[in-house]
CSV table of C-alpha atoms in Angstrom, one decimal:
chain,number,residue,atom,x,y,z
U,1,MET,CA,-0.2,-0.2,-0.1
U,2,LYS,CA,1.2,3.1,-0.8
U,3,ILE,CA,0.9,6.7,1.3
U,4,LEU,CA,1.6,10.2,-0.1
U,5,VAL,CA,1.9,12.7,2.6
U,6,LEU,CA,1.2,16.2,1.5
U,7,GLU,CA,2.4,19.7,2.1
U,8,HIS,CA,0.2,21.6,-0.8
U,9,PRO,CA,1.9,24.7,-2.4
U,10,ARG,CA,0.2,27.6,-0.6
U,11,ILE,CA,-0.2,31.0,-3.0
U,12,THR,CA,0.5,34.5,-0.5
U,13,SER,CA,-2.8,36.6,0.1
U,14,GLU,CA,-3.1,39.8,-0.8
U,15,LYS,CA,-4.8,41.0,1.9
U,16,ARG,CA,-3.3,38.7,4.5
U,17,PHE,CA,0.2,38.3,3.3
U,18,ASN,CA,2.1,40.2,6.7
U,19,ASP,CA,-0.7,38.4,9.7
U,20,ILE,CA,1.3,37.1,12.7
U,21,ALA,CA,-2.0,34.1,11.8
U,22,ASN,CA,-0.3,32.5,9.6
U,23,THR,CA,2.5,31.6,11.9
U,24,PRO,CA,0.2,28.7,13.7
U,25,LEU,CA,-1.8,28.0,10.5
U,26,TRP,CA,1.3,26.9,8.5
U,27,SER,CA,4.1,26.2,10.7
U,28,CYS,CA,3.3,23.2,12.7
U,29,LEU,CA,5.0,20.6,11.0
U,30,MET,CA,2.5,18.7,10.4
U,31,GLY,CA,2.7,16.9,7.4
U,32,GLY,CA,5.8,15.8,8.8
U,33,TYR,CA,4.4,14.2,11.7
U,34,ALA,CA,1.8,12.4,9.8
U,35,ALA,CA,4.6,11.4,7.6
U,36,ALA,CA,6.7,10.0,10.9
U,37,ALA,CA,3.6,8.5,11.8
U,38,LEU,CA,2.7,6.3,9.4
U,39,GLU,CA,6.5,5.0,8.5
U,40,ARG,CA,6.9,4.0,11.7
U,41,LYS,CA,4.6,1.8,11.1
U,42,ASP,CA,6.2,0.2,8.3
U,43,PHE,CA,4.2,1.7,5.8
U,44,GLU,CA,5.8,2.6,2.0
U,45,VAL,CA,4.9,6.4,2.7
U,46,ILE,CA,6.0,9.4,0.7
U,47,PHE,CA,6.4,12.7,2.2
U,48,LEU,CA,6.2,15.6,-0.9
U,49,ASP,CA,6.8,18.7,0.3
U,50,GLU,CA,5.1,22.0,-2.0
U,51,ALA,CA,5.1,24.7,0.7
U,52,GLY,CA,8.3,26.2,-0.6
U,53,PRO,CA,9.1,28.9,-3.0
U,54,GLY,CA,8.4,27.8,-6.9
U,55,SER,CA,5.8,25.0,-6.0
U,56,SER,CA,2.8,25.2,-8.3
U,57,PHE,CA,-0.6,23.0,-8.1
U,58,ASP,CA,-0.5,22.5,-11.6
U,59,ARG,CA,3.2,20.0,-11.2
U,60,THR,CA,2.0,18.6,-7.8
U,61,LYS,CA,-0.8,17.7,-9.6
U,62,GLU,CA,1.4,16.1,-12.1
U,63,LYS,CA,3.9,14.3,-9.0
U,64,THR,CA,0.3,13.0,-7.2
U,65,LEU,CA,-0.8,11.0,-10.2
U,66,LEU,CA,2.3,10.0,-11.3
U,67,LEU,CA,3.1,8.3,-7.8
U,68,ASN,CA,-0.8,7.4,-7.9
U,69,PRO,CA,-0.8,7.0,-4.1
U,70,ASP,CA,-3.9,4.9,-2.3
U,71,LEU,CA,-4.0,7.0,0.3
U,72,LEU,CA,-3.4,10.6,-0.3
U,73,CYS,CA,-3.1,12.5,3.3
U,74,VAL,CA,-3.2,16.2,2.9
U,75,ASN,CA,-2.2,18.7,5.9
U,76,THR,CA,-4.3,21.0,4.2
U,77,VAL,CA,-3.4,24.7,5.1
U,78,TYR,CA,-5.9,28.0,5.1
U,79,PHE,CA,-4.1,30.4,2.6
U,80,TRP,CA,-6.7,32.9,2.5
U,81,GLU,CA,-9.0,33.7,-0.8
U,82,ASN,CA,-6.6,31.5,-2.5
U,83,THR,CA,-7.9,28.4,-0.7
U,84,PRO,CA,-10.3,27.5,-3.4
U,85,VAL,CA,-7.0,26.3,-5.6
U,86,LEU,CA,-7.0,23.7,-3.3
U,87,PHE,CA,-10.4,22.6,-3.7
U,88,ASP,CA,-10.5,22.1,-7.8
U,89,PHE,CA,-6.7,21.2,-7.3
U,90,PHE,CA,-8.8,17.3,-5.3
U,91,SER,CA,-11.5,17.7,-8.4
U,92,GLU,CA,-8.9,17.7,-11.0
U,93,LEU,CA,-7.2,14.7,-9.8
U,94,ARG,CA,-11.0,12.7,-9.8
U,95,THR,CA,-11.6,13.6,-13.1
U,96,LEU,CA,-7.7,12.7,-14.2
U,97,GLY,CA,-8.9,9.2,-12.8
U,98,PHE,CA,-7.5,9.1,-9.5
U,99,GLN,CA,-9.4,6.9,-7.5
U,100,GLY,CA,-7.2,6.8,-4.2
U,101,HIS,CA,-8.4,7.8,-0.8
U,102,ILE,CA,-8.9,11.2,-0.3
U,103,ASN,CA,-7.8,12.6,4.0
U,104,LEU,CA,-7.4,15.7,5.0
U,105,PHE,CA,-6.3,16.7,8.5
U,106,GLY,CA,-4.2,19.8,10.1
U,107,PHE,CA,-6.4,22.9,11.6
U,108,PHE,CA,-9.1,24.2,8.9
U,109,PRO,CA,-10.4,21.0,7.9
U,110,SER,CA,-10.3,19.9,11.8
U,111,LEU,CA,-12.7,22.9,12.4
U,112,VAL,CA,-15.1,22.6,9.7
U,113,PHE,CA,-14.7,18.8,9.0
U,114,ARG,CA,-19.0,18.8,8.7
U,115,LYS,CA,-19.6,21.8,5.8
U,116,ILE,CA,-16.3,20.2,3.6
U,117,LEU,CA,-18.0,16.8,3.6
U,118,LYS,CA,-21.4,17.7,2.2
U,119,THR,CA,-19.4,19.9,-0.2
U,120,CYS,CA,-16.7,18.6,-1.5
U,121,ASP,CA,-17.6,15.0,-3.3
U,122,PRO,CA,-13.5,14.2,-4.2
U,123,VAL,CA,-12.9,14.4,-0.2
U,124,ASP,CA,-13.2,11.0,1.3
U,125,SER,CA,-12.2,11.7,5.2
U,126,ILE,CA,-11.0,14.6,7.2
U,127,ALA,CA,-8.9,13.4,10.3
U,128,VAL,CA,-10.2,16.0,13.3
U,129,GLY,CA,-8.0,17.2,16.2
U,130,GLU,CA,-4.9,15.2,17.1
U,131,PHE,CA,-4.2,13.2,13.6
U,132,GLU,CA,-1.1,11.2,13.8
U,133,HIS,CA,-3.0,8.2,15.3
U,134,THR,CA,-6.5,8.0,13.4
U,135,LEU,CA,-4.1,8.8,9.9
U,136,VAL,CA,-1.6,5.4,11.0
U,137,GLU,CA,-6.0,3.2,12.0
U,138,LEU,CA,-6.8,4.7,8.8
U,139,ALA,CA,-4.2,3.1,7.0
U,140,GLU,CA,-4.4,-0.1,8.2
U,141,SER,CA,-8.4,-0.5,7.8
U,142,LEU,CA,-8.0,0.5,4.3
U,143,LYS,CA,-5.3,-2.4,3.6
U,144,LYS,CA,-7.7,-5.3,5.2
U,145,GLY,CA,-9.9,-3.5,3.8
U,146,LYS,CA,-11.8,-3.0,7.0
U,147,SER,CA,-14.6,-0.5,8.2
U,148,LEU,CA,-13.7,3.6,8.4
U,149,GLU,CA,-17.0,3.6,11.1
U,150,THR,CA,-15.4,3.2,14.4
U,151,ILE,CA,-12.3,4.9,13.7
U,152,GLU,CA,-11.7,8.0,16.9
U,153,GLY,CA,-11.2,11.4,15.5
U,154,LEU,CA,-11.8,9.9,11.3
U,155,ALA,CA,-15.5,11.4,9.6
U,156,LEU,CA,-16.9,10.8,7.0
U,157,LYS,CA,-19.5,11.8,4.9
U,158,SER,CA,-21.9,9.2,6.9
U,159,CYS,CA,-21.2,11.7,10.0
U,160,LEU,CA,-23.2,14.3,8.3
U,161,LYS,CA,-26.3,12.2,9.8
U,162,ASP,CA,-25.6,13.5,13.7
U,163,ASN,CA,-24.6,16.2,15.4
U,164,ALA,CA,-21.8,13.8,17.3
U,165,GLY,CA,-18.0,15.2,17.8
U,166,ARG,CA,-15.7,13.7,15.8
U,167,MET,CA,-12.2,14.8,17.8
U,168,ARG,CA,-9.9,12.4,19.1
U,169,THR,CA,-8.9,12.5,22.2
U,170,PRO,CA,-5.2,14.1,22.6
U,171,LYS,CA,-2.5,11.7,23.9
U,172,LYS,CA,-1.3,12.7,27.0
U,173,ASN,CA,2.4,12.7,26.7
U,174,PRO,CA,3.3,13.9,23.8
U,175,ASP,CA,6.9,11.9,23.7
U,176,VAL,CA,4.8,8.5,21.8
U,177,PHE,CA,5.3,10.7,18.7
U,178,ALA,CA,7.9,10.1,16.1
U,179,PHE,CA,9.7,13.1,15.2
U,180,PRO,CA,8.9,14.8,12.3
U,181,LYS,CA,10.0,14.0,9.0
U,182,ARG,CA,11.7,16.6,7.0
U,183,SER,CA,12.1,18.0,3.4
U,184,SER,CA,15.2,20.3,4.5
U,185,LEU,CA,17.8,21.1,6.8
U,186,GLU,CA,18.7,24.5,5.5
U,187,GLY,CA,18.4,27.5,7.0
U,188,THR,CA,16.2,27.9,10.5
U,189,VAL,CA,14.7,24.2,11.2
U,190,THR,CA,11.6,23.9,13.3
U,191,LEU,CA,10.6,22.1,16.2
U,192,LEU,CA,7.4,21.8,18.3
U,193,ALA,CA,8.4,21.7,21.9
U,194,SER,CA,4.3,21.5,23.0
U,195,ARG,CA,0.8,21.4,21.9
U,196,GLY,CA,-1.7,23.2,22.3
U,197,CYS,CA,-2.1,26.3,25.4
U,198,TYR,CA,-3.0,26.7,28.5
U,199,ASN,CA,-5.3,29.6,28.2
U,200,HIS,CA,-8.0,30.0,25.2
U,201,CYS,CA,-7.8,33.3,24.2
U,202,SER,CA,-10.8,34.3,21.6
U,203,PHE,CA,-9.1,34.7,18.7
U,204,CYS,CA,-6.6,31.9,18.5
U,205,PRO,CA,-7.9,28.2,16.7
U,206,VAL,CA,-4.7,26.3,18.4
U,207,PRO,CA,-6.8,25.3,21.7
U,208,SER,CA,-9.9,25.1,19.7
U,209,PHE,CA,-7.9,22.8,17.7
U,210,TYR,CA,-6.6,20.2,20.3
U,211,ASN,CA,-9.1,20.3,22.7
U,212,GLN,CA,-12.0,22.6,22.0
U,213,GLY,CA,-10.7,24.7,25.4
U,214,SER,CA,-7.5,24.9,27.2
U,215,LEU,CA,-4.6,22.2,27.0
U,216,TRP,CA,-1.8,22.2,26.9
U,217,GLN,CA,1.3,19.1,27.3
U,218,GLY,CA,5.0,19.5,26.9
U,219,ARG,CA,7.0,17.3,25.5
U,220,SER,CA,9.6,15.9,28.0
U,221,PRO,CA,13.2,17.8,28.1
U,222,GLN,CA,14.7,14.4,27.1
U,223,ASN,CA,12.8,13.6,23.9
U,224,VAL,CA,13.1,17.3,22.9
U,225,SER,CA,16.9,17.3,23.3
U,226,GLU,CA,17.4,13.9,21.9
U,227,GLU,CA,15.3,15.4,18.8
U,228,ILE,CA,17.9,18.7,18.5
U,229,LYS,CA,21.3,16.5,19.4
U,230,GLY,CA,20.6,14.2,15.7
U,231,LEU,CA,19.5,17.4,13.9
U,232,SER,CA,22.9,18.9,15.1
U,233,ALA,CA,24.8,16.0,14.3
U,234,LYS,CA,23.4,16.6,10.4
U,235,GLY,CA,24.5,20.1,11.0
U,236,VAL,CA,21.6,22.2,12.0
U,237,THR,CA,22.6,25.3,14.1
U,238,GLN,CA,19.4,27.2,14.2
U,239,PHE,CA,16.2,26.9,15.3
U,240,TYR,CA,12.9,27.9,16.4
U,241,PHE,CA,10.0,26.4,18.3
U,242,CYS,CA,6.8,27.1,16.9
U,243,ASP,CA,4.8,25.8,19.9
U,244,PRO,CA,1.9,29.2,20.6
U,245,ASN,CA,3.2,28.7,24.8
U,246,PHE,CA,6.9,27.3,25.0
U,247,ILE,CA,7.5,27.7,27.5
U,248,GLY,CA,3.9,26.3,29.9
U,249,PRO,CA,1.7,26.7,32.8
U,250,GLY,CA,3.2,27.4,36.7
U,251,ALA,CA,5.9,25.9,38.3
U,252,LYS,CA,5.9,22.8,36.4
U,253,GLY,CA,6.5,24.8,32.6
U,254,LYS,CA,9.1,26.5,34.2
U,255,LYS,CA,11.0,23.5,36.1
U,256,ARG,CA,10.8,21.8,32.7
U,257,ILE,CA,12.3,24.7,30.6
U,258,LEU,CA,15.2,25.0,33.0
U,259,ASP,CA,15.7,21.6,32.6
U,260,LEU,CA,15.8,21.9,28.9
U,261,MET,CA,18.0,24.3,28.7
U,262,ASP,CA,20.6,22.6,30.4
U,263,LEU,CA,20.7,20.3,28.0
U,264,ILE,CA,20.8,21.7,25.0
U,265,LYS,CA,23.1,24.4,26.3
U,266,PRO,CA,26.4,22.0,25.8
U,267,LEU,CA,25.0,21.6,21.9
U,268,HIS,CA,26.0,25.4,21.7
U,269,ILE,CA,22.5,26.2,18.8
U,270,LYS,CA,20.7,29.3,18.9
U,271,PHE,CA,17.0,29.3,18.6
U,272,GLY,CA,14.1,31.0,18.8
U,273,MET,CA,10.8,30.8,20.6
U,274,GLU,CA,7.0,32.0,21.3
U,275,THR,CA,5.0,32.5,25.1
U,276,ARG,CA,3.1,34.7,27.2
U,277,PRO,CA,4.7,37.6,29.5
U,278,GLN,CA,3.9,36.3,32.2
U,279,ASP,CA,5.5,32.8,31.9
U,280,LEU,CA,8.8,35.1,31.6
U,281,ASP,CA,10.8,35.9,35.1
U,282,ASP,CA,14.6,37.2,35.8
U,283,ASP,CA,15.5,32.8,36.2
U,284,ILE,CA,13.9,31.6,32.8
U,285,LEU,CA,15.4,34.0,30.3
U,286,LYS,CA,18.9,34.0,31.7
U,287,LYS,CA,18.6,30.4,31.2
U,288,LEU,CA,17.2,30.4,27.8
U,289,VAL,CA,20.2,32.9,26.7
U,290,ASP,CA,22.6,31.0,28.2
U,291,ALA,CA,21.1,27.9,26.3
U,292,GLY,CA,21.1,29.9,23.1
U,293,LEU,CA,18.3,32.5,22.9
U,294,GLU,CA,18.1,34.5,19.8
U,295,SER,CA,14.6,35.7,19.5
U,296,LEU,CA,11.6,35.5,20.8
U,297,LEU,CA,8.4,36.4,20.0
U,298,MET,CA,5.3,37.8,23.1
U,299,GLY,CA,2.1,37.8,23.1
U,300,VAL,CA,0.4,40.6,24.3
U,301,GLU,CA,-2.0,41.6,21.8
U,302,SER,CA,-3.4,45.3,23.7
U,303,GLY,CA,-2.3,47.7,26.3
U,304,SER,CA,-6.3,48.0,27.1
U,305,PRO,CA,-7.1,46.0,30.3
U,306,ASP,CA,-10.1,46.2,29.0
U,307,ILE,CA,-9.8,44.2,25.3
U,308,LEU,CA,-7.3,41.6,27.4
U,309,GLY,CA,-10.8,40.8,28.8
U,310,ARG,CA,-13.3,40.5,26.5
U,311,ILE,CA,-10.9,38.3,24.5
U,312,ASP,CA,-9.8,36.1,27.4
U,313,LYS,CA,-6.1,36.9,27.5
U,314,ARG,CA,-5.9,36.4,31.4
U,315,SER,CA,-3.3,39.0,31.2
U,316,VAL,CA,-2.4,42.5,32.1
U,317,PRO,CA,-0.9,45.2,30.4
U,318,ALA,CA,1.9,45.5,33.3
U,319,GLN,CA,3.0,41.9,33.2
U,320,SER,CA,3.7,42.6,29.3
U,321,SER,CA,5.7,46.3,29.7
U,322,ARG,CA,7.6,43.8,32.5
U,323,ALA,CA,7.9,41.0,30.4
U,324,ILE,CA,9.7,43.4,27.7
U,325,GLU,CA,11.8,44.8,30.1
U,326,LEU,CA,13.1,42.1,31.3
U,327,CYS,CA,13.9,40.5,27.8
U,328,ARG,CA,15.6,44.0,27.1
U,329,LYS,CA,17.9,43.4,30.4
U,330,HIS,CA,19.3,40.5,29.1
U,331,GLY,CA,20.0,41.3,25.7
U,332,ILE,CA,16.9,40.3,23.9
U,333,GLU,CA,14.3,42.7,21.8
U,334,PRO,CA,11.1,41.1,21.2
U,335,GLU,CA,8.7,40.5,18.7
U,336,ILE,CA,5.1,41.3,19.6
U,337,GLY,CA,2.2,40.0,18.5
U,338,PHE,CA,-0.8,42.4,19.5
U,339,LEU,CA,-4.0,43.8,17.9
U,340,MET,CA,-4.7,47.1,17.5
U,341,PHE,CA,-7.8,46.9,15.9
U,342,VAL,CA,-11.0,44.6,18.0
U,343,PRO,CA,-14.2,44.1,17.4
U,344,ASP,CA,-15.5,45.7,20.5
U,345,SER,CA,-12.4,48.4,21.1
U,346,SER,CA,-13.4,52.4,22.0
U,347,ILE,CA,-11.1,55.2,20.8
U,348,HIS,CA,-10.3,55.1,24.7
U,349,ASP,CA,-8.9,51.4,23.9
U,350,LEU,CA,-6.8,52.2,20.3
U,351,LYS,CA,-5.6,55.7,22.8
U,352,GLU,CA,-4.7,53.3,25.7
U,353,ASN,CA,-2.6,51.1,23.0
U,354,LEU,CA,-1.0,53.7,21.0
U,355,ALA,CA,0.6,55.0,24.9
U,356,PHE,CA,1.5,51.2,25.3
U,357,LEU,CA,3.4,51.0,22.4
U,358,MET,CA,5.1,53.9,22.3
U,359,GLU,CA,6.1,53.5,26.4
U,360,ASN,CA,7.5,50.4,25.7
U,361,ARG,CA,9.6,51.9,23.0
U,362,LEU,CA,7.6,49.7,20.7
U,363,LEU,CA,7.6,51.9,17.2
U,364,ASP,CA,11.5,52.8,16.3
U,365,ARG,CA,11.9,50.7,13.7
U,366,LEU,CA,9.8,50.6,10.6
U,367,GLU,CA,8.8,47.6,9.8
U,368,ARG,CA,7.5,46.4,13.1
U,369,THR,CA,5.6,50.3,13.2
U,370,ALA,CA,4.0,49.1,10.3
U,371,ASN,CA,2.8,45.5,11.8
U,372,LEU,CA,2.1,46.5,15.0
U,373,LEU,CA,-0.4,49.2,13.9
U,374,CYS,CA,-2.3,47.7,11.7
U,375,HIS,CA,-3.3,44.5,13.2
U,376,THR,CA,-7.1,43.8,13.4
U,377,GLN,CA,-8.5,40.5,15.2
U,378,ILE,CA,-9.0,38.2,12.9
U,379,VAL,CA,-12.1,35.9,13.9
U,380,LEU,CA,-11.8,32.2,12.2
U,381,ALA,CA,-14.6,29.3,13.1
U,382,GLY,CA,-14.3,27.1,15.8
U,383,THR,CA,-13.0,29.9,17.6
U,384,SER,CA,-14.8,31.2,20.8
U,385,GLY,CA,-14.8,34.6,18.7
U,386,TYR,CA,-16.7,33.4,15.9
U,387,GLN,CA,-19.2,31.7,18.3
U,388,ARG,CA,-19.3,34.8,20.0
U,389,PHE,CA,-20.3,37.2,17.6
U,390,GLU,CA,-21.8,35.3,15.6
U,391,LYS,CA,-24.5,34.8,18.5
U,392,LEU,CA,-24.5,38.9,18.3
U,393,GLY,CA,-25.7,38.7,14.9
U,394,ARG,CA,-22.0,40.3,14.3
U,395,LEU,CA,-20.6,38.4,12.6
U,396,ASN,CA,-19.6,38.7,8.5
U,397,LYS,CA,-18.5,35.6,7.4
U,398,SER,CA,-16.7,34.8,4.0
U,399,GLY,CA,-13.8,32.4,2.8
U,400,ILE,CA,-14.4,29.0,1.2
U,401,PHE,CA,-16.9,27.0,4.1
U,402,GLU,CA,-17.0,30.3,5.7
U,403,PHE,CA,-13.8,29.3,7.5
U,404,GLU,CA,-13.2,33.1,7.6
U,405,ALA,CA,-14.8,36.4,8.9
U,406,GLU,CA,-15.1,39.8,9.5
U,407,ALA,CA,-16.9,41.3,12.5
U,408,ASP,CA,-18.8,44.5,13.4
U,409,PHE,CA,-16.6,47.0,14.9
U,410,SER,CA,-19.2,48.3,17.7
U,411,ASP,CA,-17.7,51.6,17.3
U,412,PRO,CA,-18.4,53.2,13.7
U,413,ALA,CA,-15.4,55.7,14.7
U,414,VAL,CA,-13.0,52.2,15.7
U,415,LYS,CA,-14.0,50.9,12.2
U,416,TRP,CA,-13.0,54.5,10.8
U,417,VAL,CA,-9.4,54.5,12.1
U,418,ALA,CA,-9.4,50.8,11.0
U,419,ALA,CA,-9.5,51.6,7.4
U,420,LEU,CA,-7.9,54.1,7.1
U,421,LEU,CA,-4.7,53.2,9.0
U,422,THR,CA,-4.6,50.0,8.3
U,423,VAL,CA,-4.2,50.6,4.5
U,424,ALA,CA,-1.4,53.1,4.7
U,425,CYS,CA,0.6,50.6,7.0
U,426,HIS,CA,-0.2,48.2,4.0
U,427,THR,CA,1.1,50.5,1.7
U,428,VAL,CA,4.9,50.8,4.3
U,429,LEU,CA,4.8,47.1,3.6
U,430,LYS,CA,3.9,46.3,0.4
U,431,ASN,CA,7.3,48.8,-1.0
U,432,MET,CA,9.0,47.3,2.1
U,433,SER,CA,8.7,43.9,-0.2
U,434,ASP,CA,9.7,45.7,-2.8
U,435,SER,CA,13.8,45.1,-3.8
U,436,PHE,CA,13.6,48.4,-5.6
U,437,SER,CA,12.3,50.3,-2.7
U,438,PRO,CA,14.4,52.7,-1.0
U,439,ILE,CA,12.5,50.8,2.7
U,440,PHE,CA,12.8,47.8,1.3
U,441,TRP,CA,13.2,45.1,4.7
U,442,GLU,CA,16.9,43.7,3.8
U,443,ASN,CA,18.4,47.5,3.6
U,444,PRO,CA,19.5,48.9,7.3
U,445,ASP,CA,17.6,52.1,8.3
U,446,ASN,CA,17.8,54.8,7.2
U,447,THR,CA,16.1,58.4,6.8
U,448,ILE,CA,13.7,57.3,4.7
U,449,SER,CA,12.9,54.7,7.1
U,450,GLN,CA,12.6,56.9,10.0
U,451,THR,CA,10.9,59.6,8.2
U,452,VAL,CA,7.9,57.1,7.2
U,453,ASN,CA,7.7,56.1,10.7
U,454,ASP,CA,7.5,58.7,12.3
U,455,TYR,CA,5.1,59.8,9.7
U,456,LEU,CA,3.1,56.4,10.7
U,457,ILE,CA,3.0,57.4,14.5
U,458,ARG,CA,1.7,60.6,14.1
U,459,LEU,CA,-1.2,60.1,11.7
U,460,SER,CA,-2.0,57.2,14.4
U,461,TYR,CA,-2.5,60.3,17.1
U,462,THR,CA,-4.1,62.6,14.7
U,463,LEU,CA,-7.3,60.0,13.2
U,464,ILE,CA,-7.6,58.7,16.5
U,465,ASP,CA,-7.5,62.6,17.9
U,466,GLN,CA,-10.1,63.5,15.1
U,467,ALA,CA,-12.1,60.4,16.0
U,468,LEU,CA,-12.8,61.5,18.9
U,469,GLU,CA,-13.4,65.3,18.4
U,470,GLY,CA,-16.1,64.0,16.0
U,471,GLN,CA,-14.2,64.5,12.9
U,472,VAL,CA,-15.0,61.8,10.9
U,473,ASN,CA,-17.0,61.3,7.7
U,474,LEU,CA,-18.7,58.0,7.5
U,475,HIS,CA,-20.1,57.6,3.8
U,476,PRO,CA,-18.0,55.0,2.1
U,477,GLU,CA,-16.7,57.6,-0.8
U,478,ASN,CA,-14.9,59.4,1.5
U,479,ILE,CA,-13.0,56.4,3.1
U,480,GLU,CA,-12.4,55.6,0.3
U,481,GLN,CA,-10.9,58.8,-1.2
U,482,ARG,CA,-9.4,58.7,2.4
U,483,LYS,CA,-7.9,55.6,1.4
U,484,GLN,CA,-6.1,56.5,-2.1
U,485,GLU,CA,-5.0,60.2,-0.3
U,486,LEU,CA,-2.7,58.4,2.2
U,487,MET,CA,-1.7,56.0,-0.3
U,488,ASP,CA,-0.5,58.2,-3.0
U,489,LYS,CA,1.3,60.4,0.2
U,490,ILE,CA,2.9,57.4,1.3
U,491,ASN,CA,4.6,56.3,-2.3
U,492,SER,CA,4.8,59.9,-2.9
U,493,MET,CA,7.2,60.4,0.4
U,494,ILE,CA,9.0,57.2,-0.7
U,495,LYS,CA,9.8,58.1,-4.0
U,496,LYS,CA,11.4,61.4,-3.5
U,497,TRP,CA,14.5,59.1,-1.9
U,498,GLY,CA,14.3,56.5,-5.0
């Protein structure tokens, strides 16, 4: 029996090209874990990683038909407005005679499995939630010609007859999983040292995928260090832990990380990680830096206590400020996950956000400034935010299978500020992606970078002040005109230095 595990091509979104939400949706090693789980059970497995630059669905289709697997397992990633191309790919495979079983797994299909199975004929099954053991049992049943109906975590067309959940109960000890297969060891290699998150922020799909709620399960320090040693022996020196919550909860989480750092320090690696602000302290940061920590992404989300409560962050701005200060004390300049605009924001919340960013010196570098000032809460299916806004009648669903949505702002003035400031920031970010632009992101910060950076900060203050003073014209034509004026001004400002 031949099995193909596929990481399909991604197409960059025009709207979501810079969103931090792409990280958990894309960089999760799921294809590698699926291939490793099947290979451990002695199946003939081909791991085809087509997610990198230069890949195309046409070439992937040709490769898939040539390999002609009995079972095609696809880590199905949501790539915004371009996602329908993937389902066209499945239909084209069937049209061209592919008869293998098509299974989907991952965040996106797990959270909308009923809608996919109801409307997408080419798809045979979906592994809901933690997928490794589900895929193994699926392969074994297909090989032996057994019924698939009783496989825990497997959703079939027959599940549309009832409303029962199909999520597989996650394993308590993630050490049981084989180390993921990898298509390349070049550059920075990603690792997953834990699964899930002990919090359940209203915007995040990670807890919903693993447990329909908060759940964090860490691999043992010994298990993680064993994987790193194996990769290090092959010449890898740069790593990135893509765990949404690397450290984990409480005293046990802290001890685990301190023990892990003791084990990897002798390996002389460099690494990055992601964490919640309240999980950092002096002891942990010293150990992390001594063991090779170079970069850190911290989920701050807001400078407004009210908004932090509304998105179920279970933190306060003071904790974030302290964590930022601690990072700098230990020589780490943290990157920040931040939601400038939340559907329930007031203009006062925006003022608090801007004050927080300024007080913590987070608007001093153009790339970071342009990102932090434009992020709006994304509402994805399966999250508690999606459910809440749907009940309130404020959810505007979009995207294939209604996986993505926008929530109506409670304050029209906030919507106005968001529309204008976002288009200004996106104009800057698109210029920064142009290698011929004087503000190309690989160039060192210079006078023009600082000029544009200062302009975005001034614009933020101006728009918020105008909203506070009632100087807001909400007519769509006026908003579009203001957007165009902002784009023209920014492009003209940059062009003068070209």
